[in-house]
Short mmCIF file of C-alpha atoms in Angstrom, two decimals:
data_model
loop_
_atom_site.label_atom_id
_atom_site.label_comp_id
_atom_site.label_asym_id
_atom_site.label_seq_id
_atom_site.Cartn_x
_atom_site.Cartn_y
_atom_site.Cartn_z
CA UNK A 29 0.03 0.01 -0.29
CA UNK A 30 1.34 3.04 -0.64
CA UNK A 31 -0.12 6.45 0.52
CA UNK A 32 -1.09 8.36 -2.37
CA UNK A 33 -3.19 11.87 -0.56
CA UNK A 34 -4.57 11.88 3.47
CA UNK A 35 -7.43 13.76 4.80
CA UNK A 36 -8.91 14.49 7.55
CA UNK A 37 -12.45 14.47 5.99
CA UNK A 38 -15.72 13.91 8.37
CA UNK A 39 -15.37 13.37 12.10
CA UNK A 40 -18.85 12.29 14.60
CA UNK A 41 -19.82 12.84 17.68
CA UNK A 42 -22.22 11.77 20.12
CA UNK A 43 -25.96 13.07 18.22
CA UNK A 44 -24.29 13.10 14.55
CA UNK A 45 -25.76 10.69 11.90
CA UNK A 46 -23.33 8.06 10.48
CA UNK A 47 -21.70 9.47 7.33
CA UNK A 48 -23.57 7.13 4.21
CA UNK A 49 -18.95 6.58 3.35
CA UNK A 50 -19.06 5.10 -0.38
CA UNK A 51 -15.60 3.78 0.27
CA UNK A 52 -14.48 0.20 3.15
CA UNK A 53 -14.31 1.62 6.55
CA UNK A 54 -11.56 0.06 8.52
CA UNK A 55 -11.97 1.01 12.49
CA UNK A 56 -9.33 1.39 14.92
CA UNK A 57 -9.83 1.27 18.18
CA UNK A 58 -8.26 0.95 22.18
CA UNK A 59 -7.51 2.04 25.50
CA UNK A 60 -7.11 6.69 25.73
CA UNK A 61 -2.88 5.83 26.17
CA UNK A 62 -2.58 2.72 23.86
CA UNK A 63 -1.27 4.81 21.25
CA UNK A 64 -4.36 4.48 18.27
CA UNK A 65 -2.63 8.06 17.37
CA UNK A 66 0.69 7.05 16.61
CA UNK A 67 -0.27 4.27 15.04
CA UNK A 68 -3.12 6.46 12.60
CA UNK A 69 -0.72 8.35 11.47
CA UNK A 70 2.72 5.34 11.41
CA UNK A 71 -0.11 4.33 8.57
CA UNK A 72 -0.69 7.24 6.58
CA UNK A 73 2.36 8.30 7.28
CA UNK A 74 2.57 11.66 8.48
CA UNK A 75 3.73 12.75 11.19
CA UNK A 76 1.04 14.48 13.56
CA UNK A 77 -2.76 13.97 11.69
CA UNK A 78 -3.85 12.15 14.24
CA UNK A 79 -3.43 14.19 17.38
CA UNK A 80 -1.60 12.96 19.57
CA UNK A 81 -3.34 14.09 23.19
CA UNK A 82 -1.04 14.45 26.61
CA UNK A 83 -4.40 13.96 27.66
CA UNK A 84 -5.53 10.70 27.52
CA UNK A 85 -9.44 9.89 26.81
CA UNK A 86 -9.38 14.05 25.12
CA UNK A 87 -10.58 11.92 21.30
CA UNK A 88 -14.70 12.36 21.56
CA UNK A 89 -16.09 11.79 18.74
CA UNK A 90 -15.21 9.66 15.77
CA UNK A 91 -12.93 11.36 12.65
CA UNK A 92 -12.81 9.50 9.41
CA UNK A 93 -9.61 10.34 7.43
CA UNK A 94 -9.51 9.35 3.23
CA UNK A 95 -6.81 7.66 2.78
CA UNK A 96 -6.35 7.64 -1.07
CA UNK A 97 -10.32 8.94 -2.51
CA UNK A 98 -9.99 4.56 -1.86
CA UNK A 99 -10.73 3.81 1.62
CA UNK A 100 -11.48 5.78 5.26
CA UNK A 101 -9.98 5.33 8.53
CA UNK A 102 -12.47 5.88 11.16
CA UNK A 103 -10.77 6.70 14.63
CA UNK A 104 -12.72 5.40 17.56
CA UNK A 105 -12.51 7.48 20.84
CA UNK A 106 -10.26 5.80 23.28
CA UNK A 107 -11.68 3.18 26.13
CA UNK A 108 -10.20 2.78 29.74
CA UNK A 109 -10.10 6.62 30.70
CA UNK A 110 -10.58 6.73 34.89
CA UNK A 111 -10.91 11.04 35.30
CA UNK A 112 -14.58 10.54 32.62
CA UNK A 113 -17.33 10.36 34.14
CA UNK A 114 -19.60 7.74 33.77
CA UNK A 115 -22.20 9.13 31.87
CA UNK A 116 -19.63 10.02 29.08
CA UNK A 117 -18.47 6.83 28.67
CA UNK A 118 -22.01 4.84 27.44
CA UNK A 119 -22.37 7.99 25.57
CA UNK A 120 -19.53 7.39 23.27
CA UNK A 121 -19.94 3.12 24.40
CA UNK A 122 -22.91 3.83 22.56
CA UNK A 123 -21.45 6.52 19.82
CA UNK A 124 -19.83 3.69 19.18
CA UNK A 125 -22.16 0.53 18.98
CA UNK A 126 -24.16 2.88 16.80
CA UNK A 127 -21.47 3.26 14.40
CA UNK A 128 -20.65 -0.91 13.90
CA UNK A 129 -24.28 -1.29 13.48
CA UNK A 130 -25.13 1.74 10.54
CA UNK A 131 -22.22 1.23 9.24
CA UNK A 132 -22.68 0.12 6.07
CA UNK A 133 -18.84 0.50 4.36
CA UNK A 134 -16.92 -1.28 7.55
CA UNK A 135 -14.95 -4.22 7.08
CA UNK A 136 -12.53 -4.37 10.31
CA UNK A 137 -12.10 -3.30 13.41
CA UNK A 138 -8.50 -3.54 14.62
CA UNK A 139 -7.71 -3.62 18.14
CA UNK A 140 -4.66 -2.64 19.87
CA UNK A 141 -3.53 -3.42 23.17
CA UNK A 142 -0.46 -3.05 24.68
CA UNK A 143 2.17 -6.11 24.11
CA UNK A 144 4.06 -4.86 27.86
CA UNK A 145 0.42 -6.25 30.32
CA UNK A 146 -1.69 -8.21 30.06
CA UNK A 147 -5.01 -7.02 28.92
CA UNK A 148 -7.42 -5.32 31.11
CA UNK A 149 -10.29 -5.88 32.14
CA UNK A 150 -11.96 -2.81 29.57
CA UNK A 151 -9.29 -4.65 26.63
CA UNK A 152 -11.70 -8.39 27.25
CA UNK A 153 -15.00 -6.28 27.14
CA UNK A 154 -14.16 -4.16 23.92
CA UNK A 155 -13.03 -7.41 22.72
CA UNK A 156 -16.09 -9.16 23.56
CA UNK A 157 -18.30 -6.34 23.03
CA UNK A 158 -16.89 -6.05 19.01
CA UNK A 159 -17.10 -9.57 18.02
CA UNK A 160 -20.68 -9.88 19.67
CA UNK A 161 -21.94 -7.01 16.91
CA UNK A 162 -20.55 -9.30 14.19
CA UNK A 163 -16.88 -8.63 13.23
CA UNK A 164 -13.68 -10.59 14.33
CA UNK A 165 -11.11 -8.05 15.28
CA UNK A 166 -7.81 -7.89 14.41
CA UNK A 167 -5.16 -7.50 17.18
CA UNK A 168 -2.74 -4.53 16.39
CA UNK A 169 0.21 -5.64 20.22
CA UNK A 170 0.70 -2.30 20.00
CA UNK A 171 4.43 -0.19 21.67
CA UNK A 172 7.01 -3.45 20.47
CA UNK A 173 10.07 -1.64 20.34
CA UNK A 174 9.17 -1.75 24.74
CA UNK A 175 9.87 -5.14 25.77
CA UNK A 176 13.17 -7.43 23.38
CA UNK A 177 13.05 -9.59 20.70
CA UNK A 178 13.19 -13.23 23.14
CA UNK A 179 9.83 -11.83 24.58
CA UNK A 180 8.11 -11.04 21.74
CA UNK A 181 6.50 -14.32 21.48
CA UNK A 182 5.45 -15.49 24.59
CA UNK A 183 3.35 -11.56 24.85
CA UNK A 184 1.82 -12.08 22.08
CA UNK A 185 0.76 -14.95 23.67
CA UNK A 186 -0.48 -13.27 26.90
CA UNK A 187 -2.15 -11.06 24.74
CA UNK A 188 -4.10 -13.53 23.08
CA UNK A 189 -4.82 -16.29 26.02
CA UNK A 190 -6.02 -12.61 28.25
CA UNK A 191 -9.15 -11.16 25.35
CA UNK A 192 -9.89 -14.96 25.05
CA UNK A 193 -9.26 -15.40 21.07
CA UNK A 194 -10.19 -17.44 19.11
CA UNK A 195 -7.60 -19.67 16.57
CA UNK A 196 -8.28 -17.81 13.46
CA UNK A 197 -7.84 -14.57 15.37
CA UNK A 198 -4.94 -12.51 13.64
CA UNK A 199 -2.22 -10.59 15.71
CA UNK A 200 0.44 -8.41 14.53
CA UNK A 201 3.05 -6.28 17.18
CA UNK A 202 4.16 -2.61 16.16
CA UNK A 203 6.10 -0.02 17.16
CA UNK A 204 5.22 3.69 15.95
CA UNK A 205 8.90 4.10 16.77
CA UNK A 206 10.37 2.12 14.26
CA UNK A 207 7.35 1.09 11.88
CA UNK A 208 8.10 -2.63 12.40
CA UNK A 209 4.25 -4.63 12.52
CA UNK A 210 3.61 -1.43 9.67
CA UNK A 211 3.64 -3.86 6.56
CA UNK A 212 1.38 -6.62 7.66
CA UNK A 213 -1.04 -3.80 7.98
CA UNK A 214 -1.02 -3.02 4.90
CA UNK A 215 -0.79 -6.26 2.76
CA UNK A 216 -3.57 -6.75 5.12
CA UNK A 217 -5.60 -3.21 4.26
CA UNK A 218 -4.93 -4.45 0.19
CA UNK A 219 -6.24 -8.04 0.63
CA UNK A 220 -9.59 -6.47 2.13
CA UNK A 221 -9.44 -3.56 -0.28
CA UNK A 222 -8.60 -6.73 -3.07
CA UNK A 223 -12.00 -8.45 -2.13
CA UNK A 224 -13.85 -4.95 -1.75
CA UNK A 225 -13.50 -3.71 -5.67
CA UNK A 226 -13.57 -7.41 -6.87
CA UNK A 227 -17.54 -7.77 -4.69
CA UNK A 228 -17.97 -4.13 -7.12
CA UNK A 229 -16.03 -5.42 -9.97
CA UNK A 230 -18.86 -9.19 -9.82
CA UNK A 231 -22.11 -6.70 -9.23
#
């Protein structure tokens, strides 16, 4: 995948309508401090189009980035940040659920988990919730550069066991610092685009 042009096209809040996009969408979900903006920036080949916030829990909208006029990245609000009130969390939850249920173009959900730690209760809840909404999340194990190479397999296993994933689940270790894992993510996205284009060709 070669990134030619990207732009932040649509931002929706709690009361907004879900945009009726005509291109494939991929959603990114993860805890507030898991490195979601860093991953999206690395994939878009931009330094700071997706804003990394000094205050976790700051993203309260779903942001749609147009990639090459071929697909959209949907950046979902981060979850699990203690300083956000329960009523706010519930509003975001409803917004995300509305998006997962109503988007006609959503093809995949990438769930980001910090590779250094066992998945939290919030992570497990999010994984189960995405599954119950009919999607099979692809796990991106972030902050790969923070552990030794010899520890990678052990930590990947810990992430899989902590989430209780089924055996077909894809887990990609990723580092925003070194960009390790980016090519595997690009390859997956290319595969999805090819499938969508092939289906459209049959219509």
